[in-house]
Short mmCIF file of C-alpha atoms in Angstrom, two decimals:
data_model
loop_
_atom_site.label_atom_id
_atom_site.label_comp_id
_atom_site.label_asym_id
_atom_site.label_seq_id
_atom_site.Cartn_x
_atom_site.Cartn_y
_atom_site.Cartn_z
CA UNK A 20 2.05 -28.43 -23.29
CA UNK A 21 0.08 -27.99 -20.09
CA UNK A 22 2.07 -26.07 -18.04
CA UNK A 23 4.74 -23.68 -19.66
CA UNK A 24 8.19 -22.53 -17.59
CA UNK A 25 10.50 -20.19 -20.04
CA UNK A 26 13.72 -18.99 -18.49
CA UNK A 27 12.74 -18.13 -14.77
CA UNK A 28 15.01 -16.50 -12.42
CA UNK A 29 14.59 -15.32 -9.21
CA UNK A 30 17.17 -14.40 -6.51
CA UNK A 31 16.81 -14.38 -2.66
CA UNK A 32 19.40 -11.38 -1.65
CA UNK A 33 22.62 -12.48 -3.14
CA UNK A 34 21.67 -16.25 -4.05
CA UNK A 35 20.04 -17.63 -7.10
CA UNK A 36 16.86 -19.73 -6.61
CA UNK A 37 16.00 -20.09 -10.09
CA UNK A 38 18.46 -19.33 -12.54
CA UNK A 39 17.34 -19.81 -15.77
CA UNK A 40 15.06 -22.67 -15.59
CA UNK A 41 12.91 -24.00 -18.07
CA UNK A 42 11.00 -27.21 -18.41
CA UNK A 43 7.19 -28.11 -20.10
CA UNK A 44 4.86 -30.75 -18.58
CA UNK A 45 2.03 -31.92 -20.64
CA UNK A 46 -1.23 -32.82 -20.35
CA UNK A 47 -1.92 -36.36 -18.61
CA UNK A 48 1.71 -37.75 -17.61
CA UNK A 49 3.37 -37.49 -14.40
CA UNK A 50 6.65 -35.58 -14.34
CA UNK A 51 9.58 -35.46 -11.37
CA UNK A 52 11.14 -32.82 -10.60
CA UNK A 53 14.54 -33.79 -8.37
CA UNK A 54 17.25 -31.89 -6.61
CA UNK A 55 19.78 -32.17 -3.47
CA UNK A 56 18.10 -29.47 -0.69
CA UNK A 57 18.30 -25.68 -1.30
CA UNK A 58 18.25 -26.36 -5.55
CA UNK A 59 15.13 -24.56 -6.04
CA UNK A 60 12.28 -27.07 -5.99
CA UNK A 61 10.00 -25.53 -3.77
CA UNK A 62 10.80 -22.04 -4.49
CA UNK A 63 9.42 -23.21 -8.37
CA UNK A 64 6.20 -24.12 -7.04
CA UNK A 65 6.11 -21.13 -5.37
CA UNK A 66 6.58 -19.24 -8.40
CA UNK A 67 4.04 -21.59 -10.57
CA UNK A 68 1.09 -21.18 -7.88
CA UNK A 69 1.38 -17.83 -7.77
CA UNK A 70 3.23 -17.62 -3.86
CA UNK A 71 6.11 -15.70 -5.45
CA UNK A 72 5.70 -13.38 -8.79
CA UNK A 73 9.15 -14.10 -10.49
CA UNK A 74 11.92 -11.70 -10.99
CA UNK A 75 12.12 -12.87 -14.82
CA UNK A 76 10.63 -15.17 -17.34
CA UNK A 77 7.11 -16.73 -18.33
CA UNK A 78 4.96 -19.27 -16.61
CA UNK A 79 2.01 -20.23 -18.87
CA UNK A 80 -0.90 -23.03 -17.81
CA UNK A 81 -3.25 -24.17 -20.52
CA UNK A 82 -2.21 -20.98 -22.70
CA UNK A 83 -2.90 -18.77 -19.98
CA UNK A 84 0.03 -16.21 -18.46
CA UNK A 85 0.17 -17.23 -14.31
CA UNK A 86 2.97 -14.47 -13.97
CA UNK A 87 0.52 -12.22 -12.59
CA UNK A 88 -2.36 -14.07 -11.25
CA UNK A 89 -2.92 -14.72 -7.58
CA UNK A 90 -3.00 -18.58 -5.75
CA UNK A 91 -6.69 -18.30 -6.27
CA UNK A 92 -6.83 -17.54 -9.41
CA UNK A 93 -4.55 -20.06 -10.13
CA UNK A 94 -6.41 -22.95 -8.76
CA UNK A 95 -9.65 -21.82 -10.38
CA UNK A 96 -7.65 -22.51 -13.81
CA UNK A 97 -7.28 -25.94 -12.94
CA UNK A 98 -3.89 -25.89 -11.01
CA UNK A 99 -3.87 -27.44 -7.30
CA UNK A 100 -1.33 -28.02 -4.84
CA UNK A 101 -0.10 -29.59 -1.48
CA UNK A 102 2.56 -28.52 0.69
CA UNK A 103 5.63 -30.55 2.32
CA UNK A 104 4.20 -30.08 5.68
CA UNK A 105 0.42 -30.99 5.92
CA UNK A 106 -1.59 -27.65 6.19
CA UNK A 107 -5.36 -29.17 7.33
CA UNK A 108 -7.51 -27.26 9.83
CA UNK A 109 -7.09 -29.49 12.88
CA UNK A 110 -10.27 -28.36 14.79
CA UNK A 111 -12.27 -29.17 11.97
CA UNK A 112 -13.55 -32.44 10.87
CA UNK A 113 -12.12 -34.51 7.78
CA UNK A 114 -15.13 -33.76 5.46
CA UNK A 115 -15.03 -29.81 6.44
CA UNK A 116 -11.34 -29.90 5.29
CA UNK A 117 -12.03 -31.54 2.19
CA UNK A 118 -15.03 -29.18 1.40
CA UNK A 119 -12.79 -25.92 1.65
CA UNK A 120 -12.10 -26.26 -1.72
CA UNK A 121 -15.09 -26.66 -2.86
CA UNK A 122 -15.42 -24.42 -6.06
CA UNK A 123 -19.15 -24.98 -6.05
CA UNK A 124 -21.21 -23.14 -3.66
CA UNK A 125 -24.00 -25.84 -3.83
CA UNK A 126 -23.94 -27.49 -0.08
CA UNK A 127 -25.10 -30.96 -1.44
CA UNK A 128 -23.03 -31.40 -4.41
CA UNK A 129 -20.12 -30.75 -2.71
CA UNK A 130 -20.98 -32.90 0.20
CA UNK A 131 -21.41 -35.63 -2.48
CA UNK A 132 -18.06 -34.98 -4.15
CA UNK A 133 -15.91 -34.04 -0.93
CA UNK A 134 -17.25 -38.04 0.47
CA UNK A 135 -16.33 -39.44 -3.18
CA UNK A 136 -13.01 -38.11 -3.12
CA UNK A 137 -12.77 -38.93 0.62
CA UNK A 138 -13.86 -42.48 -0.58
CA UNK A 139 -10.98 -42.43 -3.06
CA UNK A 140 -8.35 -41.92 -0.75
CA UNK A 141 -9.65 -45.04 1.43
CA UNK A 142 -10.88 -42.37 4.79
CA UNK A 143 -14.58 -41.95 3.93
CA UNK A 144 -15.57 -44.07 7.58
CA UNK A 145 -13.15 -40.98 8.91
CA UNK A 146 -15.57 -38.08 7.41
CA UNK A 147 -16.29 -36.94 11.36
CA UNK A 148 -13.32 -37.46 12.76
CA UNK A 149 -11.55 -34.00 13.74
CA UNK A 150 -8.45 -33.46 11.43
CA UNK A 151 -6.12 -33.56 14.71
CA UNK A 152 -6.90 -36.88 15.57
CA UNK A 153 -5.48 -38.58 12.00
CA UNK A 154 -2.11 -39.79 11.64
CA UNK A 155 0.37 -37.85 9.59
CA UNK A 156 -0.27 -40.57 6.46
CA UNK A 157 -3.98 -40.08 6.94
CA UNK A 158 -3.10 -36.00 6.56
CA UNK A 159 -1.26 -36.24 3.51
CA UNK A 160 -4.52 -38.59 2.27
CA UNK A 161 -6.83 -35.53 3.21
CA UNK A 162 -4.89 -33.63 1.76
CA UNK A 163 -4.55 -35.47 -1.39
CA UNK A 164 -8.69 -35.82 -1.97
CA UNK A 165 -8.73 -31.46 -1.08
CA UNK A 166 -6.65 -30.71 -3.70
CA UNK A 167 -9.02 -32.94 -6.28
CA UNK A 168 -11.94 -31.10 -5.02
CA UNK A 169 -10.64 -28.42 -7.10
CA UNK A 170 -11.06 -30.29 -10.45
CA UNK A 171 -7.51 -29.82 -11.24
CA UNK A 172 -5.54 -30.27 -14.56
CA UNK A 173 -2.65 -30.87 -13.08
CA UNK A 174 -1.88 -31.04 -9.03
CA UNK A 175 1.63 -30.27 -8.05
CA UNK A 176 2.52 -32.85 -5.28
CA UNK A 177 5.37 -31.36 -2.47
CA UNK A 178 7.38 -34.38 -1.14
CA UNK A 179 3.68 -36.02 -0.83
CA UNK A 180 5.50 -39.44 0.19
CA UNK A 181 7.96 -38.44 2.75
CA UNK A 182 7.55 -39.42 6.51
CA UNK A 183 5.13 -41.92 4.91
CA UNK A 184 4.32 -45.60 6.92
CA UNK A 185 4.87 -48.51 4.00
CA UNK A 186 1.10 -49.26 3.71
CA UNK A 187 0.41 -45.34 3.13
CA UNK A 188 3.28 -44.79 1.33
CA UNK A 189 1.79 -47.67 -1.40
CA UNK A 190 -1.55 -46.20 -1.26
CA UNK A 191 -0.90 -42.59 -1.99
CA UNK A 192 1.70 -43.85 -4.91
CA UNK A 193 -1.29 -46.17 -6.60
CA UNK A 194 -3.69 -42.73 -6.39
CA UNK A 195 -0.50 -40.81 -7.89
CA UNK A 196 -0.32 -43.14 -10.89
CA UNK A 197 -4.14 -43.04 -11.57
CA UNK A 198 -4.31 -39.70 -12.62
CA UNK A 199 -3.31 -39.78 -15.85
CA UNK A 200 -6.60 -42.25 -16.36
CA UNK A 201 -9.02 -39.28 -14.98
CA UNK A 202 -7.34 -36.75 -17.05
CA UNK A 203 -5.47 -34.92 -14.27
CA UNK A 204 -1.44 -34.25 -14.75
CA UNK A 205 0.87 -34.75 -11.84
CA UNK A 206 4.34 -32.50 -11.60
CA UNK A 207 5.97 -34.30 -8.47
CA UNK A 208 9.00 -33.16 -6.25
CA UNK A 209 10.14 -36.18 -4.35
CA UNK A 210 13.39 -37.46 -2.58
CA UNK A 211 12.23 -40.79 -2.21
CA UNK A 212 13.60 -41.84 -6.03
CA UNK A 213 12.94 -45.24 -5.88
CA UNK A 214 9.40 -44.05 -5.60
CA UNK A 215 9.27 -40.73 -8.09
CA UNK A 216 11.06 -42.50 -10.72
CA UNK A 217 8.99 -45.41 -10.81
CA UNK A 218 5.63 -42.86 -11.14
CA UNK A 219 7.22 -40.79 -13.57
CA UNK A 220 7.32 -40.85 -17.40
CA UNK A 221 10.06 -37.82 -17.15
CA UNK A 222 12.35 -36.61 -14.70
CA UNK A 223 14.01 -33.40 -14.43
CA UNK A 224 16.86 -32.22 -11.92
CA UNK A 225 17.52 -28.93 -10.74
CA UNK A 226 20.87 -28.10 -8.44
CA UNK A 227 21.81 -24.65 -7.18
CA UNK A 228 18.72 -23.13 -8.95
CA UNK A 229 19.87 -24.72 -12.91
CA UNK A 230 18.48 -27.57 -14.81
CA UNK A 231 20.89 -30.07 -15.20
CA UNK A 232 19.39 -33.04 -16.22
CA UNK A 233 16.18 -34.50 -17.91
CA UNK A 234 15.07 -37.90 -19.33
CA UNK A 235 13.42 -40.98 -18.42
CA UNK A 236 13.96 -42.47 -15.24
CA UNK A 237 16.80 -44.81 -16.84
CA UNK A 238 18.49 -42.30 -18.12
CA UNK A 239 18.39 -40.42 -14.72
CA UNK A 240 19.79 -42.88 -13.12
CA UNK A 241 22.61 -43.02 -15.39
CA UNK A 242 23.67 -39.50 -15.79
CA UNK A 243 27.16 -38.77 -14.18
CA UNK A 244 25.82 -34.87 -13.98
CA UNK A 245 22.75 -36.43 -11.57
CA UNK A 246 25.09 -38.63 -9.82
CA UNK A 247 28.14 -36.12 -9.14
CA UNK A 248 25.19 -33.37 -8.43
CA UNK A 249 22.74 -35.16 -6.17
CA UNK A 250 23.06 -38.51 -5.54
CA UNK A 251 27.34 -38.70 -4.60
CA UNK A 252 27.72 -42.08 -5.76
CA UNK A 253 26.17 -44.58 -8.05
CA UNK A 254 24.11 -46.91 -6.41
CA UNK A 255 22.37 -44.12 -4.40
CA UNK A 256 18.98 -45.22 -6.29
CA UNK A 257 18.52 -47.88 -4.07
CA UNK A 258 17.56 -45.54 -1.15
CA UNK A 259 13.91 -45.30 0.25
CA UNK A 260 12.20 -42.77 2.84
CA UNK A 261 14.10 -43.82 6.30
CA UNK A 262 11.51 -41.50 7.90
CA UNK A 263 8.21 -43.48 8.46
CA UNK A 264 5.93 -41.62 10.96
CA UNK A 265 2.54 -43.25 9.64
#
């Protein structure tokens, strides 16, 4: 497996975060990770990228112990990330906030592959324009080609599609699902499930910090755990991001 999470706990005063989690995500697939608010999502990342050093258990990428290592170290291994609120420089231009993470220190080749991955994404004609003046869809696009410039392994996506504008929304989703082609594994926390379960070859839910659930997206939808848990009734599948900013 890719990325390795044995038994993690960690605690926040008197409440559990993580109690006890454990999950694998391998090489090439995309994988969901779901949860009501306040079940732990985030804080997991957190732990995985090296924000938070856990209180107990093992997190291993490619064979390698991350328990330790720092967020920069971490992304040199091949790990990237993005964040549930958009974290570009806004005084600088698209292309400059792409070519932050650069791990090349040759000017020219990364000007060559921060305007290919910028081309990906559909916002090369944007390169100049100053990272303020984008929409919030446009953001999460940037965002999306700075974390490839990394040559990741696997990216961990934060709620990449929420607040998304239809048109965006179906963009960033057809970029998801192409990265199994280029080699690059996606571990996804979403709340729009219509969306995350149709990327994801296998879904895992976490409430109150616990695993409760894992499967294919069928099965998912038609665990009474899931539905008493997180989604309060069946039928709640059918909902979609209500939020559209652009």
């Amino acid at each position: 497996m890719l990325l390795s999470v044995e038994n993690l706990r960690h605690r926040f005063g008197g409440i559990a975060a993580l109690d006890g989690v454990g999950f694998a995500v391998p090489e090439g697939r995309i994988t969901c990770l779901i949860g009501p608010n306040g079940s732990g999502k985030t804080t997991l990342f957190n732990v995985v990228t090296g924000v938070l050093r856990p209180q107990h258990g093992r997190v291993s990428f490619g064979g390698i112990r991350l328990e330790r290592l720092r967020p920069h170290q971490i992304v040199r291994l091949g790990l990237a990330r993005t964040f549930q609120t958009t974290r570009l420089f806004p005084s600088l231009t698209v292309l400059q906030n792409v070519l932050l993470a650069a791990p090349s220190r040759v000017e020219k080749r990364n000007r060559t592959k921060a305007l290919a991955q910028l081309e990906l994404v559909g916002l090369a004609h944007l390169e100049d324009r100053l990272a303020e003046a984008l929409s919030f869809g446009q953001q999460r696009l940037v965002e999306f080609a700075r974390a490839l410039m990394a040559d990741p392994r696997l990216i961990l996506l934060d709620e990449p599609f929420a607040g998304l504008a239809p048109a965006i929304l179906d963009r960033l989703a057809r970029l998801v699902s192409a990265m199994p082609g280029h080699g690059v594994a996606v571990l996804l926390i979403e709340h729009n499930l219509e969306v995350a379960l149709g990327l994801a070859a296998k879904v895992f839910v976490l409430d109150r910090g616990r695993l409760i659930a894992e499967g294919t997206a069928d099965e998912i939808r038609a665990s009474p755990a899931v539905i008493d848990a997180y989604l309060g009734a069946p039928g709640a599948f059918s909902v979609t991001d209500d939020a559209a900013r652009a």
